[in-house]
């Protein structure tokens, strides 16, 4: 700094120049302004301490000026938001990903403040497993403390053990099972696409066929099933299994094989490929006596999919999904309907519960579950609208109160864990879970 000051003092004046005697001071002021401008260009912020750099000297000495010599008062950096499903790069849900606990998970959103009471603080969404082609039908076995779900295209059921997180194949073939549940006696219920029936796995290991036909006509492809305390089972029967990927198409000439080009017998056991769609897409009740009753018609809820009861079993919720294989009409509208359940098991006052539109994005419903307060937790398929697939949560009046964002389309959900306060989500190729501050209303 002394050398720079000396150099400036020894700068000779040009003969006849208009330079004033205080030109060195003016030059210093000009240099200070230039240095301040350089700091701004470099993103260093306002360099308030430049005054401490006295007599910086000639321009030749500018390269020797250390901008960090004086105290710098740069703007404090903005807080960095935690990674989520919508950040770039997105959140890494793999076991090797960064920690995901930020006291409140960034992908659990309270749309209404009431949802703050249901989101469990310091609980992060976890990906428990991945490797399915299309995961569906999660169901919790309370006695065995395991989760079972279907991998429909792979024709298998898998099981996750809570004690050590081990995943193994539980049943293969599973007849392209879709929805699963457990009844009040702890028996597993499964909807089979391939065999177009609903079965119950007995405690002794045998299998009971609960429903395979209605009015002498084969069912389409049962999708989801729930148990009632009176011993009955209620299930939906859309056409989604009538295709190569998740079951078997109709026999040649049937609605899902109208051009007769597909051979539904290829790669299948003997007897498969003989059925064709004969029934509308309805909902049914299996009476304890074995009788099967029609409870919701296609005209009321086209392409019914997920279903569940309210905690008091006085309401039945049914999701209507999109058009399926062989549908001749417009198909479902991607909404949820609700019915009153009478003492005689007759349904009445059917109406739309929600259109499942969130921020003008269709969050297509599939699997449904209620918590003990009557809130409805619905899986969400928002297609390519990143940040809207996952789970939507609706209060008993049909108001959206919360959302859970997942990086994959979510097909179904269930509550489980020893306290039934853990939400399990079957989402495309993976199984996710998160603890919540409530409990599921029913078994399975």
Short mmCIF file of C-alpha atoms in Angstrom, two decimals:
data_model
loop_
_atom_site.label_atom_id
_atom_site.label_comp_id
_atom_site.label_asym_id
_atom_site.label_seq_id
_atom_site.Cartn_x
_atom_site.Cartn_y
_atom_site.Cartn_z
CA UNK A 1 0.00 0.00 0.00
CA UNK A 2 2.91 2.44 0.76
CA UNK A 3 4.50 1.70 -2.59
CA UNK A 4 1.19 2.37 -4.34
CA UNK A 5 0.81 5.70 -2.52
CA UNK A 6 4.39 6.72 -3.42
CA UNK A 7 3.85 5.81 -7.03
CA UNK A 8 0.83 8.04 -7.19
CA UNK A 9 2.67 11.02 -5.67
CA UNK A 10 5.51 10.67 -8.15
CA UNK A 11 3.29 10.68 -11.21
CA UNK A 12 4.55 13.62 -13.28
CA UNK A 13 2.18 16.31 -14.53
CA UNK A 14 1.87 16.82 -18.24
CA UNK A 15 2.92 20.31 -19.33
CA UNK A 16 -0.13 22.52 -19.84
CA UNK A 17 -2.55 19.97 -18.51
CA UNK A 18 -5.70 21.08 -16.71
CA UNK A 19 -5.08 18.65 -13.89
CA UNK A 20 -5.90 20.21 -10.51
CA UNK A 21 -3.61 19.93 -7.51
CA UNK A 22 -6.10 17.55 -5.80
CA UNK A 23 -6.24 15.22 -8.79
CA UNK A 24 -4.70 12.31 -6.82
CA UNK A 25 -7.62 12.49 -4.40
CA UNK A 26 -10.07 12.62 -7.31
CA UNK A 27 -8.35 9.67 -8.87
CA UNK A 28 -8.64 7.77 -5.65
CA UNK A 29 -12.34 8.52 -5.51
CA UNK A 30 -12.75 7.33 -9.09
CA UNK A 31 -10.83 4.16 -8.30
CA UNK A 32 -13.01 3.52 -5.27
CA UNK A 33 -16.10 3.86 -7.41
CA UNK A 34 -14.62 1.48 -9.97
CA UNK A 35 -13.69 -1.06 -7.33
CA UNK A 36 -17.18 -0.87 -5.84
CA UNK A 37 -18.61 -1.49 -9.31
CA UNK A 38 -16.31 -4.46 -9.83
CA UNK A 39 -17.48 -5.96 -6.54
CA UNK A 40 -21.10 -5.60 -7.60
CA UNK A 41 -20.40 -7.21 -10.95
CA UNK A 42 -18.72 -10.09 -9.19
CA UNK A 43 -21.77 -10.56 -6.97
CA UNK A 44 -19.86 -9.53 -3.85
CA UNK A 45 -22.58 -7.17 -2.68
CA UNK A 46 -21.98 -3.71 -1.27
CA UNK A 47 -18.38 -3.35 -0.12
CA UNK A 48 -18.79 -0.87 2.69
CA UNK A 49 -15.25 -1.27 3.93
CA UNK A 50 -13.52 0.19 0.90
CA UNK A 51 -12.80 3.33 2.90
CA UNK A 52 -10.34 1.32 4.92
CA UNK A 53 -8.25 0.88 1.79
CA UNK A 54 -6.63 4.31 1.97
CA UNK A 55 -4.67 5.68 -0.96
CA UNK A 56 -5.04 2.73 -3.26
CA UNK A 57 -2.70 4.40 -5.72
CA UNK A 58 -2.56 4.35 -9.46
CA UNK A 59 -4.54 2.16 -11.77
CA UNK A 60 -1.46 0.05 -12.14
CA UNK A 61 -1.83 -1.03 -8.54
CA UNK A 62 -5.52 -2.02 -8.89
CA UNK A 63 -4.73 -5.68 -9.37
CA UNK A 64 -3.05 -5.74 -5.99
CA UNK A 65 -6.16 -4.55 -4.12
CA UNK A 66 -7.58 -7.36 -2.00
CA UNK A 67 -11.33 -6.83 -1.87
CA UNK A 68 -11.62 -9.01 1.18
CA UNK A 69 -9.28 -6.80 3.22
CA UNK A 70 -12.12 -4.69 4.61
CA UNK A 71 -15.28 -5.93 6.36
CA UNK A 72 -17.87 -6.92 3.70
CA UNK A 73 -21.61 -6.70 4.45
CA UNK A 74 -23.14 -8.98 1.81
CA UNK A 75 -26.82 -9.95 1.87
CA UNK A 76 -27.59 -13.04 3.94
CA UNK A 77 -28.28 -16.05 1.69
CA UNK A 78 -31.92 -17.08 1.43
CA UNK A 79 -32.86 -20.29 3.31
CA UNK A 80 -32.49 -23.36 1.11
CA UNK A 81 -35.73 -25.30 0.72
CA UNK A 82 -35.46 -29.06 1.32
CA UNK A 83 -35.68 -31.25 -1.77
CA UNK A 84 -39.16 -32.48 -2.65
CA UNK A 85 -40.94 -34.18 -5.51
CA UNK A 86 -41.14 -30.87 -7.38
CA UNK A 87 -37.63 -29.45 -6.84
CA UNK A 88 -34.74 -29.64 -9.30
CA UNK A 89 -33.11 -32.00 -8.67
CA UNK A 90 -36.05 -33.87 -7.12
CA UNK A 91 -35.98 -35.57 -3.76
CA UNK A 92 -34.17 -38.89 -3.65
CA UNK A 93 -36.36 -41.49 -1.93
CA UNK A 94 -33.80 -44.29 -2.25
CA UNK A 95 -32.02 -45.67 0.84
CA UNK A 96 -28.89 -43.81 -0.21
CA UNK A 97 -30.68 -40.49 -0.56
CA UNK A 98 -30.15 -37.47 1.67
CA UNK A 99 -32.01 -37.33 5.01
CA UNK A 100 -35.65 -36.44 4.51
CA UNK A 101 -36.64 -35.34 8.00
CA UNK A 102 -37.14 -31.59 8.30
CA UNK A 103 -39.51 -31.80 11.27
CA UNK A 104 -42.37 -31.53 8.78
CA UNK A 105 -41.98 -33.48 5.56
CA UNK A 106 -41.83 -31.13 2.55
CA UNK A 107 -44.15 -33.41 0.57
CA UNK A 108 -46.93 -33.45 3.17
CA UNK A 109 -49.09 -30.40 2.51
CA UNK A 110 -51.78 -28.90 4.73
CA UNK A 111 -54.42 -27.40 2.47
CA UNK A 112 -56.55 -26.64 5.53
CA UNK A 113 -55.00 -25.94 8.96
CA UNK A 114 -57.02 -28.81 10.41
CA UNK A 115 -54.71 -31.23 8.57
CA UNK A 116 -51.82 -30.06 10.77
CA UNK A 117 -53.39 -32.21 13.46
CA UNK A 118 -53.19 -35.33 11.27
CA UNK A 119 -49.69 -34.88 9.87
CA UNK A 120 -47.19 -36.39 12.29
CA UNK A 121 -44.26 -34.00 12.97
CA UNK A 122 -40.78 -35.42 12.51
CA UNK A 123 -42.14 -38.28 10.40
CA UNK A 124 -40.76 -38.57 6.88
CA UNK A 125 -42.18 -40.39 3.89
CA UNK A 126 -40.12 -43.52 3.28
CA UNK A 127 -39.81 -45.72 0.25
CA UNK A 128 -39.86 -49.20 1.74
CA UNK A 129 -39.36 -51.16 -1.46
CA UNK A 130 -39.33 -50.84 -5.23
CA UNK A 131 -39.34 -53.40 -8.02
CA UNK A 132 -42.97 -53.98 -9.06
CA UNK A 133 -44.48 -53.46 -12.47
CA UNK A 134 -47.74 -52.12 -11.01
CA UNK A 135 -48.21 -52.27 -7.24
CA UNK A 136 -51.78 -52.44 -5.96
CA UNK A 137 -53.99 -53.59 -3.13
CA UNK A 138 -51.91 -53.01 0.05
CA UNK A 139 -53.46 -54.64 3.12
CA UNK A 140 -52.22 -54.91 6.69
CA UNK A 141 -52.26 -58.14 8.69
CA UNK A 142 -52.40 -57.08 12.33
CA UNK A 143 -51.64 -60.49 13.84
CA UNK A 144 -48.67 -61.24 11.57
CA UNK A 145 -47.53 -57.59 11.48
CA UNK A 146 -46.90 -57.63 7.76
CA UNK A 147 -48.07 -55.76 4.67
CA UNK A 148 -49.27 -57.71 1.64
CA UNK A 149 -49.81 -56.22 -1.80
CA UNK A 150 -50.28 -57.24 -5.43
CA UNK A 151 -47.86 -56.84 -8.30
CA UNK A 152 -50.55 -57.39 -10.92
CA UNK A 153 -48.57 -57.81 -14.18
CA UNK A 154 -46.01 -60.04 -12.46
CA UNK A 155 -48.86 -62.25 -11.23
CA UNK A 156 -47.69 -62.29 -7.62
CA UNK A 157 -48.38 -61.05 -4.12
CA UNK A 158 -45.54 -59.75 -1.97
CA UNK A 159 -45.11 -59.34 1.76
CA UNK A 160 -43.15 -56.80 3.81
CA UNK A 161 -42.26 -57.79 7.39
CA UNK A 162 -42.28 -54.97 9.89
CA UNK A 163 -39.68 -56.49 12.20
CA UNK A 164 -36.79 -56.42 9.73
CA UNK A 165 -38.15 -54.87 6.53
CA UNK A 166 -37.71 -58.09 4.57
CA UNK A 167 -39.72 -58.40 1.34
CA UNK A 168 -40.51 -61.74 -0.24
CA UNK A 169 -42.95 -63.28 -2.68
CA UNK A 170 -45.98 -64.50 -0.75
CA UNK A 171 -48.02 -66.04 -3.58
CA UNK A 172 -47.16 -66.73 -7.19
CA UNK A 173 -49.20 -67.14 -9.26
CA UNK A 174 -51.77 -64.89 -7.65
CA UNK A 175 -54.18 -65.00 -10.61
CA UNK A 176 -53.30 -61.36 -11.28
CA UNK A 177 -54.84 -60.30 -7.99
CA UNK A 178 -55.60 -56.62 -7.53
CA UNK A 179 -57.28 -55.42 -4.33
CA UNK A 180 -56.63 -57.17 -1.02
CA UNK A 181 -58.07 -56.74 2.45
CA UNK A 182 -58.55 -58.60 5.73
CA UNK A 183 -61.90 -59.33 7.34
CA UNK A 184 -62.77 -59.12 11.03
CA UNK A 185 -61.56 -62.69 11.55
CA UNK A 186 -58.13 -61.94 10.07
CA UNK A 187 -58.70 -63.79 6.79
CA UNK A 188 -57.25 -62.32 3.60
CA UNK A 189 -59.63 -61.33 0.81
CA UNK A 190 -58.37 -60.95 -2.76
CA UNK A 191 -59.86 -59.80 -6.06
CA UNK A 192 -58.51 -61.85 -8.96
CA UNK A 193 -58.41 -60.31 -12.42
CA UNK A 194 -57.41 -63.46 -14.25
CA UNK A 195 -60.07 -65.73 -12.72
CA UNK A 196 -62.64 -62.91 -12.53
CA UNK A 197 -63.59 -63.71 -8.96
CA UNK A 198 -63.27 -62.80 -5.28
CA UNK A 199 -61.58 -65.31 -2.95
CA UNK A 200 -60.86 -65.69 0.74
CA UNK A 201 -57.72 -67.35 2.08
CA UNK A 202 -58.76 -69.39 5.10
CA UNK A 203 -56.71 -69.67 8.27
CA UNK A 204 -56.01 -73.35 7.52
CA UNK A 205 -54.49 -72.47 4.12
CA UNK A 206 -57.43 -73.41 1.91
CA UNK A 207 -59.09 -71.00 -0.52
CA UNK A 208 -62.80 -70.23 -0.71
CA UNK A 209 -64.37 -68.70 -3.81
CA UNK A 210 -66.77 -66.01 -2.55
CA UNK A 211 -68.04 -64.69 -5.87
CA UNK A 212 -67.40 -65.58 -9.52
CA UNK A 213 -70.69 -64.78 -11.26
CA UNK A 214 -73.90 -62.78 -10.94
CA UNK A 215 -77.19 -63.90 -12.46
CA UNK A 216 -75.35 -66.74 -14.14
CA UNK A 217 -72.86 -64.42 -15.88
CA UNK A 218 -69.14 -64.30 -15.17
CA UNK A 219 -67.87 -61.22 -13.36
CA UNK A 220 -65.73 -58.72 -15.28
CA UNK A 221 -62.60 -58.43 -13.08
CA UNK A 222 -63.23 -57.69 -9.39
CA UNK A 223 -61.03 -54.82 -8.27
CA UNK A 224 -61.39 -53.94 -4.59
CA UNK A 225 -63.14 -55.50 -1.61
CA UNK A 226 -64.01 -54.48 1.97
CA UNK A 227 -65.48 -56.34 4.91
CA UNK A 228 -68.55 -55.32 6.93
CA UNK A 229 -69.07 -56.21 10.61
CA UNK A 230 -72.23 -58.16 9.71
CA UNK A 231 -70.07 -60.71 7.90
CA UNK A 232 -70.74 -59.46 4.39
CA UNK A 233 -68.18 -58.40 1.79
CA UNK A 234 -68.64 -55.54 -0.66
CA UNK A 235 -66.67 -55.34 -3.92
CA UNK A 236 -66.38 -53.45 -7.20
CA UNK A 237 -66.35 -55.07 -10.64
CA UNK A 238 -64.86 -52.82 -13.37
CA UNK A 239 -63.28 -54.22 -16.56
CA UNK A 240 -59.61 -53.39 -15.96
CA UNK A 241 -58.43 -57.00 -15.87
CA UNK A 242 -59.78 -57.69 -19.34
CA UNK A 243 -56.41 -57.03 -20.99
CA UNK A 244 -53.11 -58.81 -21.62
CA UNK A 245 -51.08 -56.82 -19.08
CA UNK A 246 -53.21 -57.37 -15.98
CA UNK A 247 -55.17 -60.52 -16.71
CA UNK A 248 -56.65 -61.86 -19.93
CA UNK A 249 -58.72 -60.19 -22.65
CA UNK A 250 -62.14 -61.47 -23.57
CA UNK A 251 -62.62 -64.50 -25.75
CA UNK A 252 -62.62 -63.51 -29.45
CA UNK A 253 -65.61 -61.29 -30.15
CA UNK A 254 -65.93 -60.04 -26.60
CA UNK A 255 -65.91 -56.29 -25.85
CA UNK A 256 -62.20 -56.18 -25.04
CA UNK A 257 -61.31 -58.40 -28.03
CA UNK A 258 -63.88 -57.27 -30.56
CA UNK A 259 -61.58 -57.63 -33.58
CA UNK A 260 -60.78 -61.24 -32.55
CA UNK A 261 -57.04 -60.76 -33.08
CA UNK A 262 -55.91 -61.47 -29.51
CA UNK A 263 -55.43 -65.00 -28.26
CA UNK A 264 -56.31 -64.88 -24.54
CA UNK A 265 -55.12 -68.47 -24.02
CA UNK A 266 -51.43 -67.81 -24.70
CA UNK A 267 -49.27 -68.38 -21.63
CA UNK A 268 -52.28 -69.22 -19.46
CA UNK A 269 -53.44 -72.32 -17.60
CA UNK A 270 -56.02 -74.52 -19.26
CA UNK A 271 -59.49 -73.02 -19.16
CA UNK A 272 -58.41 -69.38 -19.28
CA UNK A 273 -59.58 -67.39 -22.28
CA UNK A 274 -63.12 -68.77 -22.51
CA UNK A 275 -64.93 -65.88 -20.82
CA UNK A 276 -66.14 -62.63 -22.25
CA UNK A 277 -67.57 -59.56 -20.61
CA UNK A 278 -71.31 -59.95 -20.02
CA UNK A 279 -72.09 -57.61 -17.15
CA UNK A 280 -72.11 -53.84 -16.64
CA UNK A 281 -69.55 -52.38 -14.25
CA UNK A 282 -71.36 -52.70 -10.91
CA UNK A 283 -70.77 -52.98 -7.15
CA UNK A 284 -71.96 -56.05 -5.25
CA UNK A 285 -72.55 -57.29 -1.71
CA UNK A 286 -71.75 -60.88 -0.74
CA UNK A 287 -74.17 -61.88 2.01
CA UNK A 288 -72.94 -64.25 4.76
CA UNK A 289 -75.36 -66.80 3.29
CA UNK A 290 -73.47 -66.64 -0.02
CA UNK A 291 -76.12 -64.67 -1.88
CA UNK A 292 -74.77 -61.89 -4.11
CA UNK A 293 -76.74 -58.66 -4.30
CA UNK A 294 -76.36 -55.75 -6.71
CA UNK A 295 -75.87 -52.56 -4.65
CA UNK A 296 -74.52 -49.91 -7.07
CA UNK A 297 -75.22 -49.92 -10.80
CA UNK A 298 -73.03 -48.70 -13.64
CA UNK A 299 -75.46 -45.83 -14.25
CA UNK A 300 -74.83 -44.62 -10.69
CA UNK A 301 -71.05 -45.09 -10.64
CA UNK A 302 -69.47 -46.11 -13.96
CA UNK A 303 -66.24 -48.10 -13.70
CA UNK A 304 -66.22 -48.38 -9.89
CA UNK A 305 -62.80 -48.97 -8.42
CA UNK A 306 -61.82 -48.40 -4.78
CA UNK A 307 -64.41 -48.46 -2.01
CA UNK A 308 -64.56 -48.16 1.77
CA UNK A 309 -66.98 -47.57 4.62
CA UNK A 310 -67.11 -44.64 7.01
CA UNK A 311 -66.07 -45.49 10.59
CA UNK A 312 -69.69 -46.05 11.65
CA UNK A 313 -70.47 -48.06 8.49
CA UNK A 314 -73.33 -45.71 7.66
CA UNK A 315 -71.73 -44.41 4.48
CA UNK A 316 -70.10 -46.15 1.52
CA UNK A 317 -67.56 -44.34 -0.62
CA UNK A 318 -66.91 -45.54 -4.19
CA UNK A 319 -64.28 -44.22 -6.60
CA UNK A 320 -65.14 -43.99 -10.29
CA UNK A 321 -62.05 -44.31 -12.46
CA UNK A 322 -61.52 -43.86 -16.19
CA UNK A 323 -62.73 -45.84 -19.15
CA UNK A 324 -61.66 -49.49 -19.14
CA UNK A 325 -61.13 -52.26 -21.72
CA UNK A 326 -64.30 -52.96 -23.65
CA UNK A 327 -66.25 -49.98 -22.32
CA UNK A 328 -68.82 -48.85 -24.86
CA UNK A 329 -69.79 -45.67 -23.04
CA UNK A 330 -67.73 -42.75 -21.75
CA UNK A 331 -66.51 -44.64 -18.70
CA UNK A 332 -65.81 -43.21 -15.27
CA UNK A 333 -65.17 -39.54 -14.64
CA UNK A 334 -62.39 -39.80 -12.08
CA UNK A 335 -64.49 -38.77 -9.08
CA UNK A 336 -65.72 -40.19 -5.77
CA UNK A 337 -69.32 -40.94 -4.84
CA UNK A 338 -70.93 -41.47 -1.43
CA UNK A 339 -74.08 -43.37 -0.41
CA UNK A 340 -76.02 -43.74 2.83
CA UNK A 341 -76.11 -47.34 4.05
CA UNK A 342 -79.43 -48.35 5.58
CA UNK A 343 -80.08 -50.91 8.29
CA UNK A 344 -81.30 -53.26 5.55
CA UNK A 345 -78.00 -52.77 3.64
CA UNK A 346 -79.83 -50.80 0.97
CA UNK A 347 -78.03 -47.74 -0.37
CA UNK A 348 -79.68 -44.35 -0.82
CA UNK A 349 -78.94 -40.66 -1.37
CA UNK A 350 -76.10 -41.34 -3.76
CA UNK A 351 -74.21 -38.23 -4.80
CA UNK A 352 -70.83 -37.01 -5.92
CA UNK A 353 -68.55 -36.61 -2.92
CA UNK A 354 -65.75 -34.80 -4.78
CA UNK A 355 -64.68 -34.28 -8.38
CA UNK A 356 -61.05 -34.75 -7.27
CA UNK A 357 -59.92 -31.52 -8.93
CA UNK A 358 -56.99 -29.86 -7.16
CA UNK A 359 -55.60 -26.61 -8.54
CA UNK A 360 -57.46 -27.46 -11.77
CA UNK A 361 -55.57 -30.77 -11.93
CA UNK A 362 -57.51 -34.05 -12.02
CA UNK A 363 -56.20 -36.22 -9.17
CA UNK A 364 -57.85 -39.41 -10.37
CA UNK A 365 -58.90 -41.59 -7.41
CA UNK A 366 -58.35 -45.33 -7.06
CA UNK A 367 -57.99 -46.93 -3.61
CA UNK A 368 -59.81 -45.42 -0.61
CA UNK A 369 -59.54 -45.65 3.20
CA UNK A 370 -61.16 -43.74 6.07
CA UNK A 371 -59.54 -42.75 9.34
CA UNK A 372 -61.34 -42.87 12.71
CA UNK A 373 -62.53 -39.26 12.31
CA UNK A 374 -64.19 -40.01 9.00
CA UNK A 375 -61.65 -38.31 6.76
CA UNK A 376 -61.25 -40.03 3.40
CA UNK A 377 -57.71 -40.79 2.20
CA UNK A 378 -57.69 -41.39 -1.56
CA UNK A 379 -54.85 -42.44 -3.82
CA UNK A 380 -54.17 -39.96 -6.60
CA UNK A 381 -53.27 -40.54 -10.24
CA UNK A 382 -52.50 -37.14 -11.75
CA UNK A 383 -50.76 -38.50 -14.84
CA UNK A 384 -47.91 -36.23 -15.90
CA UNK A 385 -48.84 -33.41 -13.51
CA UNK A 386 -45.79 -33.74 -11.27
CA UNK A 387 -46.54 -32.93 -7.66
CA UNK A 388 -50.19 -34.04 -7.71
CA UNK A 389 -49.89 -37.82 -7.70
CA UNK A 390 -49.87 -39.41 -4.26
CA UNK A 391 -52.72 -39.07 -1.76
CA UNK A 392 -55.52 -36.57 -1.30
CA UNK A 393 -57.30 -36.24 2.05
CA UNK A 394 -60.93 -35.06 2.30
CA UNK A 395 -63.00 -34.30 5.38
CA UNK A 396 -66.48 -35.92 5.76
CA UNK A 397 -68.04 -32.92 4.00
CA UNK A 398 -65.91 -33.44 0.89
CA UNK A 399 -63.47 -30.60 1.50
CA UNK A 400 -59.81 -31.11 0.63
CA UNK A 401 -57.72 -30.70 3.78
CA UNK A 402 -54.34 -32.22 2.89
CA UNK A 403 -52.14 -33.85 0.29
CA UNK A 404 -49.19 -36.21 0.17
CA UNK A 405 -46.94 -35.88 -2.87
CA UNK A 406 -45.19 -38.93 -4.29
CA UNK A 407 -42.85 -39.22 -7.27
CA UNK A 408 -44.98 -42.03 -8.69
CA UNK A 409 -48.67 -42.50 -9.48
CA UNK A 410 -50.40 -43.94 -6.42
CA UNK A 411 -52.86 -46.78 -6.97
CA UNK A 412 -54.01 -47.69 -3.48
CA UNK A 413 -53.52 -47.07 0.25
CA UNK A 414 -54.15 -48.69 3.61
CA UNK A 415 -53.51 -48.00 7.28
CA UNK A 416 -51.32 -50.40 9.21
CA UNK A 417 -48.64 -50.88 11.79
CA UNK A 418 -49.30 -52.20 15.33
CA UNK A 419 -51.17 -48.99 16.20
CA UNK A 420 -52.72 -48.65 12.73
CA UNK A 421 -51.21 -45.16 12.52
CA UNK A 422 -48.99 -45.74 9.51
CA UNK A 423 -50.20 -45.03 6.00
CA UNK A 424 -48.93 -47.45 3.36
CA UNK A 425 -49.08 -46.35 -0.28
CA UNK A 426 -48.77 -48.63 -3.31
CA UNK A 427 -47.44 -46.31 -6.01
CA UNK A 428 -46.63 -47.70 -9.45
CA UNK A 429 -43.39 -49.63 -8.88
CA UNK A 430 -42.89 -48.91 -5.17
CA UNK A 431 -44.27 -49.07 -1.66
CA UNK A 432 -44.14 -45.91 0.48
CA UNK A 433 -45.09 -45.35 4.12
CA UNK A 434 -45.47 -42.48 6.55
CA UNK A 435 -46.65 -42.24 10.15
CA UNK A 436 -49.71 -40.07 10.71
CA UNK A 437 -51.45 -38.69 13.78
CA UNK A 438 -54.61 -40.76 13.39
CA UNK A 439 -55.67 -44.37 12.93
CA UNK A 440 -57.33 -46.29 10.15
CA UNK A 441 -61.01 -46.98 10.73
CA UNK A 442 -61.21 -50.61 9.69
CA UNK A 443 -59.20 -53.81 9.44
CA UNK A 444 -56.93 -54.39 6.50
#
